[in-house]
Short mmCIF file of C-alpha atoms in Angstrom, two decimals:
data_model
loop_
_atom_site.label_atom_id
_atom_site.label_comp_id
_atom_site.label_asym_id
_atom_site.label_seq_id
_atom_site.Cartn_x
_atom_site.Cartn_y
_atom_site.Cartn_z
CA UNK A 11 -0.01 0.17 0.17
CA UNK A 12 1.38 3.25 -0.95
CA UNK A 13 2.23 5.90 1.77
CA UNK A 14 -0.25 8.89 0.22
CA UNK A 15 -3.41 5.31 -0.03
CA UNK A 16 -1.97 4.72 3.75
CA UNK A 17 -2.75 8.18 4.43
CA UNK A 18 -6.57 8.29 3.10
CA UNK A 19 -7.79 5.47 4.68
CA UNK A 20 -6.60 7.25 8.38
CA UNK A 21 -8.00 10.32 7.33
CA UNK A 22 -11.41 8.06 6.06
CA UNK A 23 -10.63 5.99 10.04
CA UNK A 24 -10.75 9.66 11.90
CA UNK A 25 -13.98 10.75 9.46
CA UNK A 26 -15.75 7.09 10.53
CA UNK A 27 -15.20 7.96 14.30
CA UNK A 28 -16.17 11.93 13.99
CA UNK A 29 -19.67 9.79 13.18
CA UNK A 30 -19.76 6.92 14.74
CA UNK A 31 -19.57 9.14 17.67
CA UNK A 32 -21.99 11.68 16.64
CA UNK A 33 -24.19 8.61 16.74
CA UNK A 34 -23.71 8.40 19.82
CA UNK A 35 -24.13 11.23 21.15
CA UNK A 36 -27.36 11.75 18.90
CA UNK A 37 -28.49 8.43 21.23
CA UNK A 38 -27.19 9.37 24.28
CA UNK A 39 -29.88 12.46 23.97
CA UNK A 40 -32.88 10.64 23.32
CA UNK A 41 -32.17 9.24 27.10
CA UNK A 42 -33.67 5.80 25.91
CA UNK A 43 -29.68 4.00 25.82
CA UNK A 44 -27.21 3.62 24.03
CA UNK A 45 -25.07 0.80 22.32
CA UNK A 46 -23.81 -2.04 23.73
CA UNK A 47 -20.67 -0.88 23.59
CA UNK A 48 -20.97 1.82 25.11
CA UNK A 49 -23.67 1.30 27.74
CA UNK A 50 -21.19 0.59 30.86
CA UNK A 51 -19.68 4.03 30.00
CA UNK A 52 -23.23 5.74 29.43
CA UNK A 53 -24.63 4.21 33.35
CA UNK A 54 -20.93 5.38 34.92
CA UNK A 55 -21.35 8.82 33.76
CA UNK A 56 -24.95 9.13 34.86
CA UNK A 57 -23.51 8.16 38.37
CA UNK A 58 -20.12 10.17 38.78
CA UNK A 59 -21.46 13.13 36.26
CA UNK A 60 -17.83 15.17 36.95
CA UNK A 61 -16.51 13.43 33.68
CA UNK A 62 -18.23 13.35 30.67
CA UNK A 63 -19.66 10.29 28.45
CA UNK A 64 -16.35 11.55 26.14
CA UNK A 65 -14.32 10.71 29.36
CA UNK A 66 -15.69 7.49 30.74
CA UNK A 67 -15.74 6.02 26.04
CA UNK A 68 -11.89 6.51 26.84
CA UNK A 69 -11.73 4.58 29.87
CA UNK A 70 -13.45 2.02 29.58
CA UNK A 71 -11.75 2.03 25.66
CA UNK A 72 -8.40 1.96 27.58
CA UNK A 73 -9.28 -0.96 29.38
CA UNK A 74 -10.62 -2.86 26.13
CA UNK A 75 -6.84 -2.07 24.63
CA UNK A 76 -5.17 -3.41 28.62
CA UNK A 77 -7.19 -6.58 28.35
CA UNK A 78 -6.32 -7.34 24.18
CA UNK A 79 -2.88 -7.22 25.82
CA UNK A 80 -3.39 -9.66 28.52
CA UNK A 81 -5.28 -11.80 26.29
CA UNK A 82 -2.54 -11.38 23.47
CA UNK A 83 0.63 -11.31 24.96
CA UNK A 84 3.52 -11.81 23.24
CA UNK A 85 1.09 -11.84 19.82
CA UNK A 86 -0.13 -7.94 20.87
CA UNK A 87 1.45 -5.96 17.73
CA UNK A 88 2.16 -2.36 18.82
CA UNK A 89 1.17 -1.13 16.16
CA UNK A 90 -2.11 -1.98 17.93
CA UNK A 91 -1.62 0.96 20.58
CA UNK A 92 -2.89 3.45 18.34
CA UNK A 93 -6.46 2.34 19.80
CA UNK A 94 -4.70 4.43 22.73
CA UNK A 95 -5.24 7.92 20.94
CA UNK A 96 -7.64 6.99 18.99
CA UNK A 97 -10.12 6.31 21.73
CA UNK A 98 -8.86 9.86 23.43
CA UNK A 99 -10.47 11.34 19.94
CA UNK A 100 -13.57 9.39 20.04
CA UNK A 101 -13.84 10.13 23.74
CA UNK A 102 -13.13 13.79 21.67
CA UNK A 103 -15.39 13.65 19.36
CA UNK A 104 -18.99 11.70 21.82
CA UNK A 105 -18.22 14.78 23.94
CA UNK A 106 -18.45 17.42 20.70
CA UNK A 107 -21.38 16.10 19.63
CA UNK A 108 -22.85 16.24 22.77
CA UNK A 109 -22.80 19.58 22.55
CA UNK A 110 -23.11 20.29 18.97
CA UNK A 111 -26.82 18.72 19.64
CA UNK A 112 -27.04 20.49 22.99
CA UNK A 113 -29.83 23.24 21.92
CA UNK A 114 -32.28 20.45 20.92
CA UNK A 115 -34.33 18.29 23.82
CA UNK A 116 -36.07 15.22 23.50
CA UNK A 117 -39.32 15.34 26.08
CA UNK A 118 -41.30 13.56 23.76
CA UNK A 119 -40.65 8.96 23.64
CA UNK A 120 -41.55 9.45 20.17
CA UNK A 121 -38.87 12.23 19.61
CA UNK A 122 -36.58 10.59 22.12
CA UNK A 123 -36.99 7.45 19.82
CA UNK A 124 -36.70 9.11 16.88
CA UNK A 125 -33.05 10.58 18.35
CA UNK A 126 -32.43 6.64 18.60
CA UNK A 127 -33.55 4.96 15.68
CA UNK A 128 -31.80 8.82 13.36
CA UNK A 129 -27.83 8.49 16.63
CA UNK A 130 -27.88 4.04 15.26
CA UNK A 131 -27.91 5.45 11.38
CA UNK A 132 -25.23 8.55 12.12
CA UNK A 133 -23.54 5.37 13.74
CA UNK A 134 -23.93 2.50 11.28
CA UNK A 135 -22.47 4.79 8.91
CA UNK A 136 -19.03 5.89 10.72
CA UNK A 137 -18.70 1.46 11.30
CA UNK A 138 -19.34 1.72 7.53
CA UNK A 139 -16.48 4.34 7.26
CA UNK A 140 -14.34 2.53 9.54
CA UNK A 141 -14.60 -1.06 7.71
CA UNK A 142 -13.55 0.37 4.11
CA UNK A 143 -10.62 2.66 5.88
CA UNK A 144 -9.16 -0.25 6.48
CA UNK A 145 -6.73 0.82 8.50
CA UNK A 146 -6.75 -1.00 12.10
CA UNK A 147 -9.71 -1.71 14.17
CA UNK A 148 -11.13 0.07 17.37
CA UNK A 149 -10.79 -1.25 20.63
CA UNK A 150 -13.92 -3.37 20.77
CA UNK A 151 -13.57 -4.99 17.96
CA UNK A 152 -10.21 -5.39 18.30
CA UNK A 153 -10.71 -7.68 21.80
CA UNK A 154 -13.60 -9.52 19.40
CA UNK A 155 -10.70 -10.11 17.09
CA UNK A 156 -8.45 -10.63 19.92
CA UNK A 157 -11.11 -13.15 22.56
CA UNK A 158 -11.57 -14.36 19.43
CA UNK A 159 -7.91 -16.00 17.85
CA UNK A 160 -7.13 -17.26 21.68
CA UNK A 161 -10.21 -19.14 22.20
CA UNK A 162 -10.90 -20.49 18.59
CA UNK A 163 -14.43 -19.20 18.15
CA UNK A 164 -16.10 -17.49 15.38
CA UNK A 165 -15.72 -13.81 15.43
CA UNK A 166 -19.42 -13.06 14.66
CA UNK A 167 -20.43 -15.38 17.94
CA UNK A 168 -17.53 -13.97 19.66
CA UNK A 169 -19.04 -10.53 18.85
CA UNK A 170 -22.76 -10.99 19.77
CA UNK A 171 -21.21 -12.83 23.56
CA UNK A 172 -20.03 -9.54 24.13
CA UNK A 173 -21.41 -6.93 23.42
CA UNK A 174 -24.81 -8.87 25.73
CA UNK A 175 -21.76 -9.04 28.15
CA UNK A 176 -21.80 -5.67 27.76
CA UNK A 177 -25.41 -4.84 28.18
CA UNK A 178 -25.22 -7.00 31.25
CA UNK A 179 -22.21 -5.64 33.44
CA UNK A 180 -24.08 -1.91 32.90
CA UNK A 181 -26.96 -3.51 34.06
CA UNK A 182 -25.24 -4.63 37.28
CA UNK A 183 -23.52 -1.34 37.63
CA UNK A 184 -27.47 -0.05 37.65
CA UNK A 185 -28.56 -2.15 40.44
CA UNK A 186 -25.59 -1.24 42.50
CA UNK A 187 -25.05 2.51 41.80
CA UNK A 188 -29.11 3.36 41.52
CA UNK A 189 -30.34 1.32 44.29
CA UNK A 190 -31.41 -0.90 42.37
CA UNK A 191 -32.95 0.57 39.80
CA UNK A 192 -32.08 0.48 35.86
CA UNK A 193 -30.83 3.97 33.96
CA UNK A 194 -28.88 4.36 31.78
CA UNK A 195 -29.60 0.78 29.54
CA UNK A 196 -33.55 0.60 27.93
CA UNK A 197 -35.17 -0.15 24.81
CA UNK A 198 -32.73 1.56 22.50
CA UNK A 199 -29.64 0.06 23.52
CA UNK A 200 -31.45 -3.32 22.75
CA UNK A 201 -32.49 -1.41 19.17
CA UNK A 202 -28.89 -0.51 18.51
CA UNK A 203 -27.97 -3.76 19.03
CA UNK A 204 -29.91 -5.48 16.57
CA UNK A 205 -30.18 -2.35 13.77
CA UNK A 206 -26.43 -1.33 13.76
CA UNK A 207 -25.75 -4.15 11.88
CA UNK A 208 -27.75 -4.13 8.93
CA UNK A 209 -26.99 -0.21 8.89
CA UNK A 210 -22.95 -1.01 8.14
CA UNK A 211 -24.20 -3.26 6.00
CA UNK A 212 -26.21 -1.15 3.82
CA UNK A 213 -23.73 1.74 3.57
CA UNK A 214 -21.06 -0.24 2.94
CA UNK A 215 -23.27 -1.89 0.40
CA UNK A 216 -22.96 1.01 -1.36
CA UNK A 217 -20.35 3.44 -0.74
CA UNK A 218 -17.46 0.74 -1.01
CA UNK A 219 -16.54 0.80 -4.19
CA UNK A 220 -16.73 4.89 -5.32
CA UNK A 221 -14.58 5.31 -1.77
CA UNK A 222 -12.45 2.53 -2.42
CA UNK A 223 -11.65 4.26 -5.57
CA UNK A 224 -10.98 7.63 -3.81
CA UNK A 225 -8.22 6.08 -1.57
CA UNK A 226 -6.44 3.99 -4.15
CA UNK A 227 -6.81 6.59 -6.49
CA UNK A 228 -8.24 5.11 -9.68
CA UNK A 229 -11.51 5.02 -11.83
CA UNK A 230 -13.91 2.69 -11.50
CA UNK A 231 -12.63 1.69 -15.31
CA UNK A 232 -9.04 1.69 -13.29
CA UNK A 233 -7.71 -1.53 -12.17
CA UNK A 234 -5.65 -0.95 -8.64
CA UNK A 235 -1.47 -1.62 -9.78
CA UNK A 236 0.11 -4.37 -7.29
#
């Protein structure tokens, strides 16, 4: 891969982080729960508001990076430490997204559900861009891959188990922190879990060819030089 193409791919990945973070922020605004991977950080931000959701996402992502190192040990590729600054960027983007939509108030249930739907679409769009960029995995997916490679179970099955585990942990923390009531993890979390993959598939199918031509510097009629 040429240096110019690599730079383009990292730029696209950073753009993908912005949209994914904005999707989390929009979903959060709906107050019906966020995506499974963000659910633990969301509960912690409700219990300890001195740190923003973005800051808790940074902490959570760094925990997942440490988890990869523990699981993979000598097999851990140090290039994956790029996940650390990218995790900070994702957290900052999330807080920036929260600021962007701070003026809006979703004061009815239909409006809150609409925010969840819009947030899930924006999140899925961002994830699809990251898939097309194909340079580095986010900390959540990298953690899932580390577990998958170690226990030799299909990635998709481990991802399902990971998402369920995140939701369970978020529920347990909510019960402990809020007098056995559920906060921050609701039907929006289930909707995001069920629909994000479909949105990613929708956008990836339509954006991959045109974006690949931009990334490789080839028109649709040209083939990239090996």
